[in-house]
Amino acid sequence: MNTENQKKQSDFWKGDPFTGFVLGAIVGLIVGSINIVTISFPWLGRLCFLGIWLFVGTQPRFKDKRTPEQIAKDNEAAEQRLQELREKAEARQAERQAEKEQKQITSARKREVKMQKNELKLQKNQLKIQKHQLKNRSKIKCPKCRSTNVQPLGVHKKGFSVGKAVGGTILVGGVGSLAGFAGKNSKKTDFVCMNCGK
């Protein structure tokens, strides 16, 4: 078994060529970018990439020395960590969604309460208007300008009273007939409009 593994292993790539390639590409890009801006040495980024790739790929100390069982265990542990991270992310997303829905519910409730308060205010205003209208209905209005700013002048008197004239003639004689002009109180009251004077 060990001989088969040794045959499969390359004599040249004794280290970790994949890690060397990735590390060389990153360093090559950084060095190449700096080289373009400052030094302008030709092929410096590519040379760094090749040097790191070959160095890490050919050195046995960079070789992964874990057994296949350890590699499998490490892969399982990494998969478990990834699964836990996914579950945590999903739980956070669910919490955020629940918080968002709760905020929407509370804002909807606040809007409903506000609308109810506005409706109550409107009803109160309508009641006030109705009371005012009822008060104004019972008030006397000017027939000309419809104003309620009307004040009484006094009790309306009739010009000539036949009953008083007859009574005065019987009691006093001919002079008593003048008592009919003294006037007779009626149930009517005279009013004057303070706005237009009618």
Short mmCIF file of C-alpha atoms in Angstrom, two decimals:
data_model
loop_
_atom_site.label_atom_id
_atom_site.label_comp_id
_atom_site.label_asym_id
_atom_site.label_seq_id
_atom_site.Cartn_x
_atom_site.Cartn_y
_atom_site.Cartn_z
CA MET A 1 0.00 0.00 0.00
CA ASN A 2 2.78 2.42 0.94
CA THR A 3 4.70 1.49 -2.20
CA GLU A 4 1.64 2.29 -4.35
CA ASN A 5 1.27 5.68 -2.63
CA GLN A 6 4.96 6.36 -3.16
CA LYS A 7 4.64 5.46 -6.86
CA LYS A 8 1.63 7.76 -7.19
CA GLN A 9 3.48 10.63 -5.59
CA SER A 10 5.44 12.76 -8.03
CA ASP A 11 9.19 13.08 -7.60
CA PHE A 12 9.04 16.78 -8.47
CA TRP A 13 5.93 18.03 -6.62
CA LYS A 14 6.86 16.93 -3.12
CA GLY A 15 5.18 19.89 -1.47
CA ASP A 16 1.70 21.40 -1.96
CA PRO A 17 1.47 22.69 -5.56
CA PHE A 18 -2.15 23.90 -5.28
CA THR A 19 -1.43 26.11 -2.26
CA GLY A 20 1.73 27.32 -3.98
CA PHE A 21 -0.23 28.25 -7.11
CA VAL A 22 -2.85 30.24 -5.17
CA LEU A 23 -0.27 31.97 -2.95
CA GLY A 24 1.95 32.73 -5.96
CA ALA A 25 -0.98 34.20 -7.92
CA ILE A 26 -1.92 36.52 -5.05
CA VAL A 27 1.63 37.68 -4.38
CA GLY A 28 2.31 38.00 -8.14
CA LEU A 29 -0.69 40.29 -8.60
CA ILE A 30 0.30 42.51 -5.68
CA VAL A 31 3.97 42.72 -6.67
CA GLY A 32 3.05 43.24 -10.34
CA SER A 33 0.71 46.12 -9.45
CA ILE A 34 3.37 47.78 -7.30
CA ASN A 35 5.95 47.18 -10.06
CA ILE A 36 3.79 48.90 -12.70
CA VAL A 37 3.35 51.99 -10.52
CA THR A 38 6.90 52.36 -9.16
CA ILE A 39 9.84 50.19 -10.34
CA SER A 40 8.75 49.13 -13.84
CA PHE A 41 10.95 46.01 -13.82
CA PRO A 42 9.77 43.71 -16.65
CA TRP A 43 8.10 40.40 -15.70
CA LEU A 44 8.56 40.97 -11.93
CA GLY A 45 5.02 39.87 -10.98
CA ARG A 46 5.20 36.75 -13.15
CA LEU A 47 8.62 35.84 -11.76
CA CYS A 48 7.31 36.13 -8.19
CA PHE A 49 4.33 33.94 -9.10
CA LEU A 50 6.54 31.21 -10.63
CA GLY A 51 9.08 31.36 -7.77
CA ILE A 52 6.47 30.95 -5.02
CA TRP A 53 4.57 28.24 -6.91
CA LEU A 54 7.71 26.19 -7.48
CA PHE A 55 9.08 26.75 -3.96
CA VAL A 56 5.90 25.74 -2.14
CA GLY A 57 5.10 22.94 -4.60
CA THR A 58 8.52 21.27 -4.45
CA GLN A 59 9.41 21.57 -0.74
CA PRO A 60 8.30 18.53 1.31
CA ARG A 61 7.79 20.65 4.45
CA PHE A 62 4.71 22.21 2.81
CA LYS A 63 3.22 18.78 2.15
CA ASP A 64 0.05 17.92 4.01
CA LYS A 65 1.20 15.26 6.50
CA ARG A 66 -2.23 14.25 7.72
CA THR A 67 -3.51 10.73 7.22
CA PRO A 68 -6.59 10.19 5.03
CA GLU A 69 -8.64 9.51 8.19
CA GLN A 70 -7.55 12.85 9.68
CA ILE A 71 -8.32 14.63 6.42
CA ALA A 72 -11.80 13.04 6.39
CA LYS A 73 -12.36 14.06 10.05
CA ASP A 74 -11.19 17.61 9.35
CA ASN A 75 -13.48 17.79 6.33
CA GLU A 76 -16.41 16.58 8.43
CA ALA A 77 -15.61 19.13 11.15
CA ALA A 78 -15.39 21.89 8.54
CA GLU A 79 -18.71 20.75 7.07
CA GLN A 80 -20.29 20.79 10.54
CA ARG A 81 -18.96 24.29 11.17
CA LEU A 82 -20.36 25.44 7.84
CA GLN A 83 -23.72 23.84 8.68
CA GLU A 84 -23.77 25.58 12.09
CA LEU A 85 -22.93 28.89 10.46
CA ARG A 86 -25.74 28.37 7.93
CA GLU A 87 -28.21 27.51 10.72
CA LYS A 88 -27.14 30.60 12.70
CA ALA A 89 -27.52 32.76 9.60
CA GLU A 90 -30.99 31.30 8.94
CA ALA A 91 -31.96 31.86 12.61
CA ARG A 92 -30.77 35.48 12.41
CA GLN A 93 -32.70 35.95 9.18
CA ALA A 94 -35.82 34.49 10.81
CA GLU A 95 -35.37 36.79 13.84
CA ARG A 96 -34.97 39.82 11.59
CA GLN A 97 -38.06 38.81 9.63
CA ALA A 98 -40.03 38.35 12.86
CA GLU A 99 -38.85 41.76 14.13
CA LYS A 100 -39.80 43.34 10.82
CA GLU A 101 -43.27 41.76 10.95
CA GLN A 102 -43.66 42.86 14.59
CA LYS A 103 -42.75 46.43 13.64
CA GLN A 104 -45.26 46.33 10.80
CA ILE A 105 -47.95 45.03 13.17
CA THR A 106 -47.21 47.70 15.79
CA SER A 107 -47.16 50.44 13.16
CA ALA A 108 -50.49 49.15 11.79
CA ARG A 109 -51.94 49.19 15.32
CA LYS A 110 -50.67 52.72 15.86
CA ARG A 111 -52.29 53.77 12.59
CA GLU A 112 -55.58 52.14 13.64
CA VAL A 113 -55.48 53.91 17.03
CA LYS A 114 -54.72 57.20 15.30
CA MET A 115 -57.61 56.69 12.88
CA GLN A 116 -59.95 55.86 15.78
CA LYS A 117 -58.85 59.02 17.61
CA ASN A 118 -59.44 61.06 14.46
CA GLU A 119 -62.89 59.49 14.05
CA LEU A 120 -63.71 60.31 17.69
CA LYS A 121 -62.57 63.90 17.13
CA LEU A 122 -64.76 64.12 14.03
CA GLN A 123 -67.73 62.73 15.94
CA LYS A 124 -67.15 65.23 18.76
CA ASN A 125 -66.93 68.06 16.24
CA GLN A 126 -70.13 66.87 14.56
CA LEU A 127 -71.87 66.75 17.95
CA LYS A 128 -70.67 70.29 18.70
CA ILE A 129 -71.95 71.48 15.33
CA GLN A 130 -75.31 69.76 15.92
CA LYS A 131 -75.60 71.34 19.40
CA HIS A 132 -74.73 74.72 17.95
CA GLN A 133 -77.31 74.26 15.21
CA LEU A 134 -79.95 73.25 17.78
CA LYS A 135 -79.13 76.32 19.86
CA ASN A 136 -79.32 78.53 16.78
CA ARG A 137 -82.66 76.98 15.77
CA SER A 138 -84.23 78.02 19.06
CA LYS A 139 -82.82 81.53 18.75
CA ILE A 140 -84.71 84.26 16.98
CA LYS A 141 -83.24 85.21 13.60
CA CYS A 142 -83.53 88.40 11.65
CA PRO A 143 -85.76 87.82 8.56
CA LYS A 144 -83.57 90.15 6.49
CA CYS A 145 -79.93 89.12 7.28
CA ARG A 146 -80.56 85.83 9.17
CA SER A 147 -78.42 87.05 12.08
CA THR A 148 -79.08 85.80 15.62
CA ASN A 149 -77.77 89.05 17.10
CA VAL A 150 -81.32 90.18 17.98
CA GLN A 151 -82.42 92.02 21.15
CA PRO A 152 -85.93 92.62 22.53
CA LEU A 153 -87.27 96.19 22.56
CA GLY A 154 -90.28 95.62 24.72
CA VAL A 155 -93.82 94.23 24.83
CA HIS A 156 -95.84 95.02 21.73
CA LYS A 157 -98.83 97.40 22.39
CA LYS A 158 -101.98 97.70 20.34
CA GLY A 159 -103.00 101.17 19.20
CA PHE A 160 -106.72 101.30 20.24
CA SER A 161 -108.63 99.04 22.59
CA VAL A 162 -112.42 98.89 22.14
CA GLY A 163 -112.89 97.16 25.49
CA LYS A 164 -111.11 99.94 27.35
CA ALA A 165 -113.08 102.61 25.51
CA VAL A 166 -116.46 101.02 26.39
CA GLY A 167 -115.41 100.44 29.99
CA GLY A 168 -114.17 104.02 30.34
CA THR A 169 -117.41 105.43 28.87
CA ILE A 170 -119.56 103.47 31.30
CA LEU A 171 -117.52 104.36 34.34
CA VAL A 172 -116.52 107.94 33.68
CA GLY A 173 -118.72 109.03 30.91
CA GLY A 174 -117.74 110.50 27.57
CA VAL A 175 -114.24 111.17 28.71
CA GLY A 176 -113.67 107.45 29.41
CA SER A 177 -113.74 106.67 25.75
CA LEU A 178 -110.24 108.17 25.60
CA ALA A 179 -109.04 105.26 27.73
CA GLY A 180 -109.22 103.09 24.63
CA PHE A 181 -106.19 104.91 23.28
CA ALA A 182 -104.11 104.02 26.34
CA GLY A 183 -103.13 100.80 24.57
CA LYS A 184 -103.47 97.16 25.41
CA ASN A 185 -100.63 94.79 26.29
CA SER A 186 -100.32 91.77 23.98
CA LYS A 187 -98.30 88.56 24.24
CA LYS A 188 -96.06 89.64 21.34
CA THR A 189 -92.59 91.18 21.92
CA ASP A 190 -90.82 93.55 19.54
CA PHE A 191 -87.20 92.72 18.61
CA VAL A 192 -84.53 94.63 16.72
CA CYS A 193 -81.59 93.21 14.73
CA MET A 194 -78.30 94.63 15.94
CA ASN A 195 -76.64 93.92 12.59
CA CYS A 196 -78.99 95.44 10.03
CA GLY A 197 -81.37 97.38 12.31
CA LYS A 198 -84.59 95.74 11.08
#
